[in-house]
């Protein structure tokens, strides 16, 4: 059964949400996308209990995305012993907080870029410079 969420009288299926994430990945600034290596992108319903505990999130805190790995700026040339980096985009918190498809799409784009920027070790000022 396909999951559906009501958004401004329209429905967004899991496949449509994943397509929006894929489009956001395609819109990562070229100077970064061309050197994005060994990164797995996933879509999950929501953060796991373990992720929430690790990040110190309260029940009322929303998390749209998560980068898990070692930022490129902290690798010191060591890549052969590292697991692939993982960027997870969480569907339910975004669908719950963004009532229409356009604002949802914008948030997905911002979240994907934000998590990719963490992979590159960018700070929040640098991340927001690309909005």
mmCIF file of C-alpha atoms in Angstrom:
data_model
loop_
_atom_site.group_PDB
_atom_site.id
_atom_site.type_symbol
_atom_site.label_atom_id
_atom_site.label_comp_id
_atom_site.label_asym_id
_atom_site.label_seq_id
_atom_site.Cartn_x
_atom_site.Cartn_y
_atom_site.Cartn_z
ATOM 1 C CA UNK A 1 0.000 0.000 0.000
ATOM 2 C CA UNK A 2 1.362 3.432 -0.945
ATOM 3 C CA UNK A 3 1.568 5.950 1.856
ATOM 4 C CA UNK A 4 -0.201 9.257 1.306
ATOM 5 C CA UNK A 5 -0.137 12.504 3.215
ATOM 6 C CA UNK A 6 -2.601 15.339 2.805
ATOM 7 C CA UNK A 7 -0.933 18.574 1.799
ATOM 8 C CA UNK A 8 -3.121 21.517 0.893
ATOM 9 C CA UNK A 9 -5.806 19.228 -0.519
ATOM 10 C CA UNK A 10 -3.220 17.409 -2.640
ATOM 11 C CA UNK A 11 -1.631 14.077 -1.918
ATOM 12 C CA UNK A 12 2.084 13.379 -1.882
ATOM 13 C CA UNK A 13 3.046 9.737 -2.226
ATOM 14 C CA UNK A 14 6.301 8.278 -0.995
ATOM 15 C CA UNK A 15 7.402 8.061 -4.637
ATOM 16 C CA UNK A 16 6.671 11.756 -5.196
ATOM 17 C CA UNK A 17 8.561 12.704 -2.045
ATOM 18 C CA UNK A 18 11.557 10.631 -3.143
ATOM 19 C CA UNK A 19 11.397 12.294 -6.567
ATOM 20 C CA UNK A 20 11.597 15.714 -4.886
ATOM 21 C CA UNK A 21 14.637 14.526 -2.930
ATOM 22 C CA UNK A 22 16.226 13.269 -6.144
ATOM 23 C CA UNK A 23 15.592 16.628 -7.835
ATOM 24 C CA UNK A 24 17.170 18.391 -4.851
ATOM 25 C CA UNK A 25 20.259 16.195 -5.180
ATOM 26 C CA UNK A 26 20.449 17.172 -8.863
ATOM 27 C CA UNK A 27 20.448 20.856 -7.810
ATOM 28 C CA UNK A 28 23.430 20.686 -5.461
ATOM 29 C CA UNK A 29 25.855 23.426 -6.592
ATOM 30 C CA UNK A 30 28.134 21.940 -9.274
ATOM 31 C CA UNK A 31 31.345 22.818 -7.488
ATOM 32 C CA UNK A 32 30.215 20.415 -4.748
ATOM 33 C CA UNK A 33 28.270 17.773 -6.668
ATOM 34 C CA UNK A 34 31.251 17.105 -8.923
ATOM 35 C CA UNK A 35 33.344 15.982 -5.931
ATOM 36 C CA UNK A 36 30.633 14.325 -3.836
ATOM 37 C CA UNK A 37 31.977 10.809 -3.259
ATOM 38 C CA UNK A 38 30.869 7.762 -1.289
ATOM 39 C CA UNK A 39 27.665 9.357 0.002
ATOM 40 C CA UNK A 40 24.463 7.357 0.336
ATOM 41 C CA UNK A 41 21.193 9.310 0.280
ATOM 42 C CA UNK A 42 18.218 7.765 2.059
ATOM 43 C CA UNK A 43 14.639 8.767 2.773
ATOM 44 C CA UNK A 44 13.162 7.631 6.062
ATOM 45 C CA UNK A 45 9.800 8.327 7.687
ATOM 46 C CA UNK A 46 11.352 9.959 10.734
ATOM 47 C CA UNK A 47 14.492 9.792 12.868
ATOM 48 C CA UNK A 48 15.001 6.600 14.821
ATOM 49 C CA UNK A 49 14.896 6.635 18.596
ATOM 50 C CA UNK A 50 18.673 6.112 18.622
ATOM 51 C CA UNK A 51 19.248 9.106 16.332
ATOM 52 C CA UNK A 52 16.986 11.308 18.473
ATOM 53 C CA UNK A 53 18.796 10.267 21.663
ATOM 54 C CA UNK A 54 22.245 10.748 20.080
ATOM 55 C CA UNK A 55 21.286 14.282 18.992
ATOM 56 C CA UNK A 56 19.551 15.120 22.270
ATOM 57 C CA UNK A 57 16.230 15.845 20.572
ATOM 58 C CA UNK A 58 13.070 16.234 22.586
ATOM 59 C CA UNK A 59 9.772 14.731 21.418
ATOM 60 C CA UNK A 60 8.656 18.148 20.179
ATOM 61 C CA UNK A 61 11.847 18.740 18.123
ATOM 62 C CA UNK A 62 11.638 18.194 14.371
ATOM 63 C CA UNK A 63 14.569 16.905 12.337
ATOM 64 C CA UNK A 64 14.408 17.226 8.551
ATOM 65 C CA UNK A 65 17.753 15.714 7.625
ATOM 66 C CA UNK A 66 20.866 14.159 9.098
ATOM 67 C CA UNK A 67 24.439 13.790 7.894
ATOM 68 C CA UNK A 68 26.294 10.863 9.418
ATOM 69 C CA UNK A 69 29.938 10.445 8.601
ATOM 70 C CA UNK A 70 33.305 12.145 8.781
ATOM 71 C CA UNK A 71 33.366 15.554 7.066
ATOM 72 C CA UNK A 72 35.954 15.807 4.295
ATOM 73 C CA UNK A 73 37.748 18.564 6.203
ATOM 74 C CA UNK A 74 38.451 16.145 9.082
ATOM 75 C CA UNK A 75 39.674 13.122 7.141
ATOM 76 C CA UNK A 76 43.370 14.007 6.890
ATOM 77 C CA UNK A 77 43.569 12.003 3.665
ATOM 78 C CA UNK A 78 42.237 8.863 5.363
ATOM 79 C CA UNK A 79 39.394 7.460 3.272
ATOM 80 C CA UNK A 80 40.140 3.768 2.790
ATOM 81 C CA UNK A 81 38.941 2.742 6.267
ATOM 82 C CA UNK A 82 35.792 4.875 6.358
ATOM 83 C CA UNK A 83 32.253 3.646 5.851
ATOM 84 C CA UNK A 84 30.210 5.545 3.258
ATOM 85 C CA UNK A 85 28.726 8.782 4.538
ATOM 86 C CA UNK A 86 24.940 8.745 4.907
ATOM 87 C CA UNK A 87 22.546 11.620 4.362
ATOM 88 C CA UNK A 88 19.026 10.852 5.494
ATOM 89 C CA UNK A 89 16.036 13.018 4.632
ATOM 90 C CA UNK A 90 13.082 12.577 6.986
ATOM 91 C CA UNK A 91 9.726 12.666 5.269
ATOM 92 C CA UNK A 92 7.177 12.903 8.069
ATOM 93 C CA UNK A 93 8.515 16.001 9.900
ATOM 94 C CA UNK A 94 8.654 17.968 6.648
ATOM 95 C CA UNK A 95 5.234 16.936 5.435
ATOM 96 C CA UNK A 96 3.807 17.785 8.828
ATOM 97 C CA UNK A 97 5.342 21.293 8.933
ATOM 98 C CA UNK A 98 5.088 22.449 5.314
ATOM 99 C CA UNK A 99 1.441 22.702 4.234
ATOM 100 C CA UNK A 100 1.827 23.077 0.485
ATOM 101 C CA UNK A 101 3.842 21.375 -2.180
ATOM 102 C CA UNK A 102 5.947 24.427 -3.082
ATOM 103 C CA UNK A 103 7.101 25.078 0.490
ATOM 104 C CA UNK A 104 7.722 21.339 0.938
ATOM 105 C CA UNK A 105 9.845 21.259 -2.205
ATOM 106 C CA UNK A 106 11.827 24.302 -1.055
ATOM 107 C CA UNK A 107 12.474 22.741 2.347
ATOM 108 C CA UNK A 108 13.625 19.485 0.777
ATOM 109 C CA UNK A 109 16.093 21.417 -1.424
ATOM 110 C CA UNK A 110 17.383 23.368 1.582
ATOM 111 C CA UNK A 111 17.687 20.250 3.716
ATOM 112 C CA UNK A 112 19.564 18.252 1.074
ATOM 113 C CA UNK A 113 21.991 21.139 0.528
ATOM 114 C CA UNK A 114 22.406 21.660 4.295
ATOM 115 C CA UNK A 115 23.352 18.019 4.881
ATOM 116 C CA UNK A 116 25.675 17.894 1.852
ATOM 117 C CA UNK A 117 27.374 21.035 3.148
ATOM 118 C CA UNK A 118 28.057 19.245 6.440
ATOM 119 C CA UNK A 119 29.818 16.526 4.425
ATOM 120 C CA UNK A 120 32.115 19.241 3.078
ATOM 121 C CA UNK A 121 32.644 20.706 6.538
ATOM 122 C CA UNK A 122 30.956 24.032 5.768
ATOM 123 C CA UNK A 123 29.721 26.197 8.618
ATOM 124 C CA UNK A 124 26.178 27.580 8.738
ATOM 125 C CA UNK A 125 27.189 30.956 7.271
ATOM 126 C CA UNK A 126 28.737 29.215 4.254
ATOM 127 C CA UNK A 127 25.727 26.904 3.927
ATOM 128 C CA UNK A 128 23.261 29.796 3.832
ATOM 129 C CA UNK A 129 25.343 31.712 1.291
ATOM 130 C CA UNK A 130 24.181 29.216 -1.370
ATOM 131 C CA UNK A 131 20.427 29.601 -0.777
#
